[in-house]
mmCIF file of C-alpha atoms and ligand atoms in Angstrom:
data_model
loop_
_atom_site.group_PDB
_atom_site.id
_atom_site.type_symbol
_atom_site.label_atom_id
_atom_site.label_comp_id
_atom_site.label_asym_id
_atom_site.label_seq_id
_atom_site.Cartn_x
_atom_site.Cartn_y
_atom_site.Cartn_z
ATOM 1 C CA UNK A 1 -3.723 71.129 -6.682
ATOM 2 C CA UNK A 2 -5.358 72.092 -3.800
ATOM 3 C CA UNK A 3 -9.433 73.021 -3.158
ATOM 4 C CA UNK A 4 -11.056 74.035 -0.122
ATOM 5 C CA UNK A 5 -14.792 74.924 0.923
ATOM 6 C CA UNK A 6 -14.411 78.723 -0.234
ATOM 7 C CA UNK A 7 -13.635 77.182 -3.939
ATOM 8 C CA UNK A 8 -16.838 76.246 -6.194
ATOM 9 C CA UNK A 9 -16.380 72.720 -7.548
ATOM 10 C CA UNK A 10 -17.482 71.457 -11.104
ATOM 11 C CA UNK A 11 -16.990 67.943 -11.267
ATOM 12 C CA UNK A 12 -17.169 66.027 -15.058
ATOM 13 C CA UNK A 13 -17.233 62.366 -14.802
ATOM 14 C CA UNK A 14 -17.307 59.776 -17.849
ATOM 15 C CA UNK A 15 -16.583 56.190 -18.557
ATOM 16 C CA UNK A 16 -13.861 55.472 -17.092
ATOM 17 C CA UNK A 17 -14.927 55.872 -13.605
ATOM 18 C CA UNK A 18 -17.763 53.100 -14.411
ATOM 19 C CA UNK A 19 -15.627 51.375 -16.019
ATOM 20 C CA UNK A 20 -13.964 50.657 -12.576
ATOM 21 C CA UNK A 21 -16.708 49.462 -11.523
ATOM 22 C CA UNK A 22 -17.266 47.226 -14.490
ATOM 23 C CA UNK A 23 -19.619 48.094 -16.519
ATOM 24 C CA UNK A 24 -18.590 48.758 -20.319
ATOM 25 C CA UNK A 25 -20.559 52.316 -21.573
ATOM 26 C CA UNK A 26 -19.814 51.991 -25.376
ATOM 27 C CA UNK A 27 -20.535 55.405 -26.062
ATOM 28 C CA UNK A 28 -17.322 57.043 -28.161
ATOM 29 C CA UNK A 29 -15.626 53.258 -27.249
ATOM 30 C CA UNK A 30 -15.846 52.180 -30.679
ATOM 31 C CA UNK A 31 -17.227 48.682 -29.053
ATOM 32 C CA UNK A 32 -19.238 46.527 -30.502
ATOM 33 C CA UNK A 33 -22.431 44.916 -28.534
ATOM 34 C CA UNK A 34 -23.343 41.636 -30.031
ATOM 35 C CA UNK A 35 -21.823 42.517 -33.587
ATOM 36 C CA UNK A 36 -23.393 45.838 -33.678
ATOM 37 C CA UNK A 37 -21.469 49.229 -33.640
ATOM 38 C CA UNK A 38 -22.914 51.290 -30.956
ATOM 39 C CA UNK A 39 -24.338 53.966 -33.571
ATOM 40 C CA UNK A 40 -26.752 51.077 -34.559
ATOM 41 C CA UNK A 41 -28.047 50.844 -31.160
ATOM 42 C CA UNK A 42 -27.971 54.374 -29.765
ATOM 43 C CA UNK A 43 -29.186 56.773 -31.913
ATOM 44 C CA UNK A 44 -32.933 57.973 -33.153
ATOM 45 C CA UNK A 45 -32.546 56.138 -36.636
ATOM 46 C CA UNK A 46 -31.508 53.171 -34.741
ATOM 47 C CA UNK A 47 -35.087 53.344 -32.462
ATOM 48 C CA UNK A 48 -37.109 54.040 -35.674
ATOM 49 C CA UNK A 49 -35.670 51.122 -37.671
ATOM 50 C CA UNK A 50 -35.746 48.644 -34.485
ATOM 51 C CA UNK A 51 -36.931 49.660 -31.162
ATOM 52 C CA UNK A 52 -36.512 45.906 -30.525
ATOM 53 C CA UNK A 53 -33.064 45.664 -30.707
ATOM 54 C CA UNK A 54 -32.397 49.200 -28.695
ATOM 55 C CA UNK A 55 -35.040 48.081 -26.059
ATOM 56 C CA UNK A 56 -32.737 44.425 -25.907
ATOM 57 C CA UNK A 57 -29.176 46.581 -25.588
ATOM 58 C CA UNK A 58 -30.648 49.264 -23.198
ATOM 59 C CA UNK A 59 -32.174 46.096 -21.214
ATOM 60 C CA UNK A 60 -28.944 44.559 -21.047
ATOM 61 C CA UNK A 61 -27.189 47.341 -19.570
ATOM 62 C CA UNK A 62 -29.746 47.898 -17.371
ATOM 63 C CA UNK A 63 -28.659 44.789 -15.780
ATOM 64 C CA UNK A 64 -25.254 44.960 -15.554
ATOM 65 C CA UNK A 65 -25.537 48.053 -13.997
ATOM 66 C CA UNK A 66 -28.146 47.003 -11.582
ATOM 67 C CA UNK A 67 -25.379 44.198 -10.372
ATOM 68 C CA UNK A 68 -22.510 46.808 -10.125
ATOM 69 C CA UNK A 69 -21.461 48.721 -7.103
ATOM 70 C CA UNK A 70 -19.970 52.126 -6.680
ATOM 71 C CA UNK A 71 -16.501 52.047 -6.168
ATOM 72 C CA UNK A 72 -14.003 53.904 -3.941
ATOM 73 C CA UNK A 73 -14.405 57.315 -6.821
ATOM 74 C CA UNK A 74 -17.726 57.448 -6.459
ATOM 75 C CA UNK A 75 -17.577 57.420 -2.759
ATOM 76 C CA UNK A 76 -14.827 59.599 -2.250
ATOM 77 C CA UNK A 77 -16.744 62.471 -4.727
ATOM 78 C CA UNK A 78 -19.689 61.885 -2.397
ATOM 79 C CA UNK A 79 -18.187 62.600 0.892
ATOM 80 C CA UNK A 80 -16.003 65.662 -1.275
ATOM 81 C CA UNK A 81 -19.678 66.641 -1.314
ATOM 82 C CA UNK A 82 -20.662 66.306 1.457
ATOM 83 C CA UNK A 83 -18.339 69.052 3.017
ATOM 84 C CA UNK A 84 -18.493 71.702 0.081
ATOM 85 C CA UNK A 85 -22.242 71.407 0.086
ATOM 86 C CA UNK A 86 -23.788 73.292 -2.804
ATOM 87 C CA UNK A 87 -20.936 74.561 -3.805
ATOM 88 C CA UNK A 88 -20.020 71.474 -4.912
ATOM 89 C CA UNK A 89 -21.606 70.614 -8.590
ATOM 90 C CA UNK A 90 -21.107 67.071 -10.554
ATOM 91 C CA UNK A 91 -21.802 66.499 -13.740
ATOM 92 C CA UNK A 92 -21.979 63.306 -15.406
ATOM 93 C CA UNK A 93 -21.622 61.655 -19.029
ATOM 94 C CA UNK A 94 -22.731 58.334 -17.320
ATOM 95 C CA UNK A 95 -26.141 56.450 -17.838
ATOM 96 C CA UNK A 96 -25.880 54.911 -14.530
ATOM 97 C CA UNK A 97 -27.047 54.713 -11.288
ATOM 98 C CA UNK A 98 -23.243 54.591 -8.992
ATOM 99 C CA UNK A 99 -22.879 57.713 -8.580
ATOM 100 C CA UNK A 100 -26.475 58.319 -5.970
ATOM 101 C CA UNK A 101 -25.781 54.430 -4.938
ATOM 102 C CA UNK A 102 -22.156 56.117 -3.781
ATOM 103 C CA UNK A 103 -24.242 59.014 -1.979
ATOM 104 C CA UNK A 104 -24.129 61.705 -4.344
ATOM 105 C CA UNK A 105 -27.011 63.881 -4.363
ATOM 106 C CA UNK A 106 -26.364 67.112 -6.297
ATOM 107 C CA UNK A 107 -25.753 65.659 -9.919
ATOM 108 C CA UNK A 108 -26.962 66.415 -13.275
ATOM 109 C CA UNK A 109 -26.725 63.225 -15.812
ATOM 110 C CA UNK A 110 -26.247 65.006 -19.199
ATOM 111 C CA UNK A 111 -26.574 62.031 -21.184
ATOM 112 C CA UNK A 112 -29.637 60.539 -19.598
ATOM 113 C CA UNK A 113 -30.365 57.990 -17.121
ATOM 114 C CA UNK A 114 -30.671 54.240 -17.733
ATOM 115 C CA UNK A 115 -33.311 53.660 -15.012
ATOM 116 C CA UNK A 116 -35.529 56.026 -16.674
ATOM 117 C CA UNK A 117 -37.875 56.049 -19.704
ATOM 118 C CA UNK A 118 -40.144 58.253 -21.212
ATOM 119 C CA UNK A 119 -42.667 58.319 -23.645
ATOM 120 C CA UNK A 120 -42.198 59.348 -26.815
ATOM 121 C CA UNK A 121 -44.728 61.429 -27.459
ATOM 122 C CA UNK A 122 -45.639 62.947 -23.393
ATOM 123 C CA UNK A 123 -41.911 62.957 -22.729
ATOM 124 C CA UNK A 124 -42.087 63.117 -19.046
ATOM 125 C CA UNK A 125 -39.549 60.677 -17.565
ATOM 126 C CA UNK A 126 -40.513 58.203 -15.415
ATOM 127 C CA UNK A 127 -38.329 55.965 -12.946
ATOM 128 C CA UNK A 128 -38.326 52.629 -14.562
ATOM 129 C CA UNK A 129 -36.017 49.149 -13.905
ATOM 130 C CA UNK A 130 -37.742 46.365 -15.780
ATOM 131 C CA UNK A 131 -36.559 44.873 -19.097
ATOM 132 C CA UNK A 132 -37.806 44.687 -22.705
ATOM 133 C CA UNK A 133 -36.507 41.929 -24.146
ATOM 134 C CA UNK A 134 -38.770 40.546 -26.875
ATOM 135 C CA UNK A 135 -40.855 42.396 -29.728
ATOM 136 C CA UNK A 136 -43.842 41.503 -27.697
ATOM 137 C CA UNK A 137 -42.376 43.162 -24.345
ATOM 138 C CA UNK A 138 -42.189 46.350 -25.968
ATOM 139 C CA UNK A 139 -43.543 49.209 -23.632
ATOM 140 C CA UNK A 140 -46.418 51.531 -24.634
ATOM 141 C CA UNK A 141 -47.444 54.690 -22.765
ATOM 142 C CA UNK A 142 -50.309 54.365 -20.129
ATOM 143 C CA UNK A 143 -51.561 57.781 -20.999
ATOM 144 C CA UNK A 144 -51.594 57.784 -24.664
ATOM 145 C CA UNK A 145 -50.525 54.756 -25.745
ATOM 146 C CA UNK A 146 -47.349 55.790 -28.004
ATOM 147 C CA UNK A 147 -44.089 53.891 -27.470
ATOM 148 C CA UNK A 148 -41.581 53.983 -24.244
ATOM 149 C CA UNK A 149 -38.086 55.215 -25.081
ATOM 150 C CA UNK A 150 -35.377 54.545 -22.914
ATOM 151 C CA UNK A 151 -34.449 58.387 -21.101
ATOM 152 C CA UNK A 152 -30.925 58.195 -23.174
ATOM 153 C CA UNK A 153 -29.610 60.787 -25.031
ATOM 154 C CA UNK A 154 -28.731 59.121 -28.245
ATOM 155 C CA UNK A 155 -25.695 60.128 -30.835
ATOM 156 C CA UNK A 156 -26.934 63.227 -32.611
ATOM 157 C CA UNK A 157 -29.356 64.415 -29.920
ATOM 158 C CA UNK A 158 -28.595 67.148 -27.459
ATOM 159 C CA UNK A 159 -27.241 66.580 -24.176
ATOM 160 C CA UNK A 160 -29.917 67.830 -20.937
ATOM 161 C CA UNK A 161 -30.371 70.849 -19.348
ATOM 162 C CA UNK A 162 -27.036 72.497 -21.135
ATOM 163 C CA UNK A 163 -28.178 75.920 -19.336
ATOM 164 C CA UNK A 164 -28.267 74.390 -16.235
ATOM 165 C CA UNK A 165 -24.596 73.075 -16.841
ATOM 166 C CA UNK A 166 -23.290 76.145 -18.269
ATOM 167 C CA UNK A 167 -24.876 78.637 -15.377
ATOM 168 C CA UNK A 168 -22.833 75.886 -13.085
ATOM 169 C CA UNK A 169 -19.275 76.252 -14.904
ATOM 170 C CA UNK A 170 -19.911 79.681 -15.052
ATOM 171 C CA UNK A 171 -19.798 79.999 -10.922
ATOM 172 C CA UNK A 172 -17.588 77.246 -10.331
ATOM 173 C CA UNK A 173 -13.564 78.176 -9.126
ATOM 174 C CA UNK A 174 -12.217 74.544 -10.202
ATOM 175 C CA UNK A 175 -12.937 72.736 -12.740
ATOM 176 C CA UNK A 176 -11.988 68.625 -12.358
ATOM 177 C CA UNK A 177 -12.627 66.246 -14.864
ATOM 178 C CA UNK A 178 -12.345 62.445 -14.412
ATOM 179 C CA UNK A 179 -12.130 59.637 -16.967
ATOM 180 C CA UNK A 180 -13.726 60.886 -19.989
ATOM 181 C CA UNK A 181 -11.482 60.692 -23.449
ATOM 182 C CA UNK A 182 -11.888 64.504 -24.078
ATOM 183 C CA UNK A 183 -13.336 63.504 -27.499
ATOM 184 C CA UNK A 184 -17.124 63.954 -27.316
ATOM 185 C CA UNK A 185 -18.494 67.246 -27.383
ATOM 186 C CA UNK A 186 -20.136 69.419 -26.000
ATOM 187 C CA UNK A 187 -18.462 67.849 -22.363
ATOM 188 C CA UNK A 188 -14.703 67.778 -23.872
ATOM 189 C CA UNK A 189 -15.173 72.009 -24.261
ATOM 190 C CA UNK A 190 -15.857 72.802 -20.790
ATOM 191 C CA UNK A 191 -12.520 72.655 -20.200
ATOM 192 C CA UNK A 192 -12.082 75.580 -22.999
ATOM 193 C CA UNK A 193 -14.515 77.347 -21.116
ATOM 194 C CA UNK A 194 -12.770 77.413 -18.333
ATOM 195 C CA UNK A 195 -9.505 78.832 -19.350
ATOM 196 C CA UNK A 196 -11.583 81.387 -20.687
ATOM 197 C CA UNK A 197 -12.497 81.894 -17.197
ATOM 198 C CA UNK A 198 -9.250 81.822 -15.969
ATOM 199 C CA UNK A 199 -10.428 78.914 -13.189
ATOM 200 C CA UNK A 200 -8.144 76.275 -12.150
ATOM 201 C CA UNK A 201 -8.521 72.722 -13.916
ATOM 202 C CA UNK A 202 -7.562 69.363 -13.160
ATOM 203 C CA UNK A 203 -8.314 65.790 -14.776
ATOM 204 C CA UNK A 204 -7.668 62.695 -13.565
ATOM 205 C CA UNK A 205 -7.309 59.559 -15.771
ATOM 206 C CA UNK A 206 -4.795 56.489 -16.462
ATOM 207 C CA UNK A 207 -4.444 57.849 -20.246
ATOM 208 C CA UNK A 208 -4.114 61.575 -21.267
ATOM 209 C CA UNK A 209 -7.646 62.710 -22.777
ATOM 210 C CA UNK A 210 -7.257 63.950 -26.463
ATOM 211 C CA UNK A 211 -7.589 67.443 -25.049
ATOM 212 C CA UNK A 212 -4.614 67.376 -22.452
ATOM 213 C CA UNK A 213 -2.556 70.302 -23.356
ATOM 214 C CA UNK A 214 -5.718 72.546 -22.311
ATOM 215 C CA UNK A 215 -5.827 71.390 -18.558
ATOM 216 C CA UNK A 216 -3.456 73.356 -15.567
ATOM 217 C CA UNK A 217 -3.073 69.722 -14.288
ATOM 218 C CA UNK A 218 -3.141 66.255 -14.976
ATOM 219 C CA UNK A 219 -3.103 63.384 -12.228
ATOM 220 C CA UNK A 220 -2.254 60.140 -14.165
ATOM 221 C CA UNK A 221 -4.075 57.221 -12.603
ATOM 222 C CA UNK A 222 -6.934 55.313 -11.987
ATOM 223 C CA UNK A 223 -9.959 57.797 -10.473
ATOM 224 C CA UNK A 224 -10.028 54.649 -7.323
ATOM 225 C CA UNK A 225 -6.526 55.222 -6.755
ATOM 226 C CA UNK A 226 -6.737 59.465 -7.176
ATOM 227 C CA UNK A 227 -9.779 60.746 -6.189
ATOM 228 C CA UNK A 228 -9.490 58.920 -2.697
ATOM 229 C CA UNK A 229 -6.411 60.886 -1.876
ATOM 230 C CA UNK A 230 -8.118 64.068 -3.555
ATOM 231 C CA UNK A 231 -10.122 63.627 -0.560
ATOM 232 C CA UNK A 232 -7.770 63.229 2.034
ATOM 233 C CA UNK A 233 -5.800 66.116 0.708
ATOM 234 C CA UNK A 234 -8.986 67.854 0.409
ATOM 235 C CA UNK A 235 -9.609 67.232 4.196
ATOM 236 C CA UNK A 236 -6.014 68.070 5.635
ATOM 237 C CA UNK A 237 -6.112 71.413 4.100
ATOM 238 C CA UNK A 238 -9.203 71.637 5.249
ATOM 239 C CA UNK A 239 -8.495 71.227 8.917
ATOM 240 C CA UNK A 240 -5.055 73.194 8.158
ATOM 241 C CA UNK A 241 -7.274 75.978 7.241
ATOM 242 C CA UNK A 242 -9.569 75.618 10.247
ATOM 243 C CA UNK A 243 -6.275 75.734 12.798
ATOM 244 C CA UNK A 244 -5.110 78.711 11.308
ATOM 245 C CA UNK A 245 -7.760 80.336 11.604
ATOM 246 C CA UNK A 246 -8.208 79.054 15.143
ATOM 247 C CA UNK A 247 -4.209 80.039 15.994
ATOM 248 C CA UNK A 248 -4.827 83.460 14.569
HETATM 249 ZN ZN1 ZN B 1 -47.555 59.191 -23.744
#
């Protein structure tokens, strides 16, 4: 499939473009994190019965992520971006930070950030890398005192800014989708949405995602080994377009 600048890009990303990178992301994984399922650590019940432990998980990850680098996916999208401008839109079902660290700048994480907390009761979030580790590290609120969540949208909680996502897929003219199982919701229906639309869609994955059948096209591979030549393909068509228009 091909995309130029006049098409409107809406780009989902999920685990497994991190996971190229590295880091595990448990969510929907069915992984276990020192003996605990994942819905033990990540959801509201979880915080109220031991903000300990979820402070100790959420800690963890903060630190593998902090020593993993973007990888050729999250460059490639970047630079994609970098020539549609803003009519180039990616949204994200990842926690971390690889995505800006590969250059993107117009991004929407609907699942939170992992360098972010927020208090509980204020609910601003703040930019925030350190670690809790211990009951006695736990972090209060400067303002009001009330416990320091991590900025995480937990199992059973609603994903951020959903307008903002859905007033996106509404303009876009391609929908791509990379490395997410098709499996959580409400992310695994925007591809629904967009046959409703009638826009073209694309994912890009070593595994078909459980909802295959609904996508124009599927690019089996790694999102290193596709998304690179996305953008090369991207930029010959691209400079086709740009000498026809010259030769005419
Ligand atoms: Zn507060």
């Amino acid at each position: 499939m091909r995309f130029g600048k006049q098409d409107r890009l809406f780009v989902l990303t999920g685990a497994g473009i991190s996971a190229e990178s590295g880091l595990a992301t448990f969510r929907g994984s069915g992984g276990l994190w020192n003996g605990h399922r994942v819905e033990e650590v990540a959801t509201p019940e979880a915080w109220e019965a031991n903000p300990e432990l979820v402070w100790r998980f959420y800690s963890m990850r903060r630190r593998d992520a902090t020593d993993a680098q973007p990888n050729a996916a999250h460059r490639a999208l970047a630079a994609i971006e970098e020539q549609m401008g803003d009519r180039f839109y990616l949204c994200t079902q990842n926690v971390d930070d690889l995505h800006e660290r590969g250059g993107s700048r117009r991004l929407h994480h609907m699942h939170g950030e992992l360098f972010q907390s927020r208090c509980v009761s204020c609910e601003r979030p703040f930019s925030d890398r350190k670690f809790y580790e211990s009951a006695a590290a736990l972090p209060a609120c400067e303002t009001c005192g009330e416990p320091v969540r991590p900025h995480i949208v937990w199992f059973g909680e609603i994903p951020l800014d959903m307008e903002g996502i859905y007033r996106q897929l509404d303009r876009a003219t391609v929908l791509l989708v990379i490395g997410t199982s098709g499996s959580v919701y409400p992310a695994a229906g925007f591809v629904h949405i967009a046959n409703q639309r009638g826009i073209r869609t694309m994912y890009i994955g070593p595994e078909e995602p459980q909802n295959a059948e609904a996508f124009d096209e599927i690019l089996s591979g790694t999102a290193t080994e596709i998304v690179p030549q996305l953008l090369y393909t991207f930029r010959s068509f691209q400079s086709r377009c740009q000498n026809a228009a010259r030769d005419y």
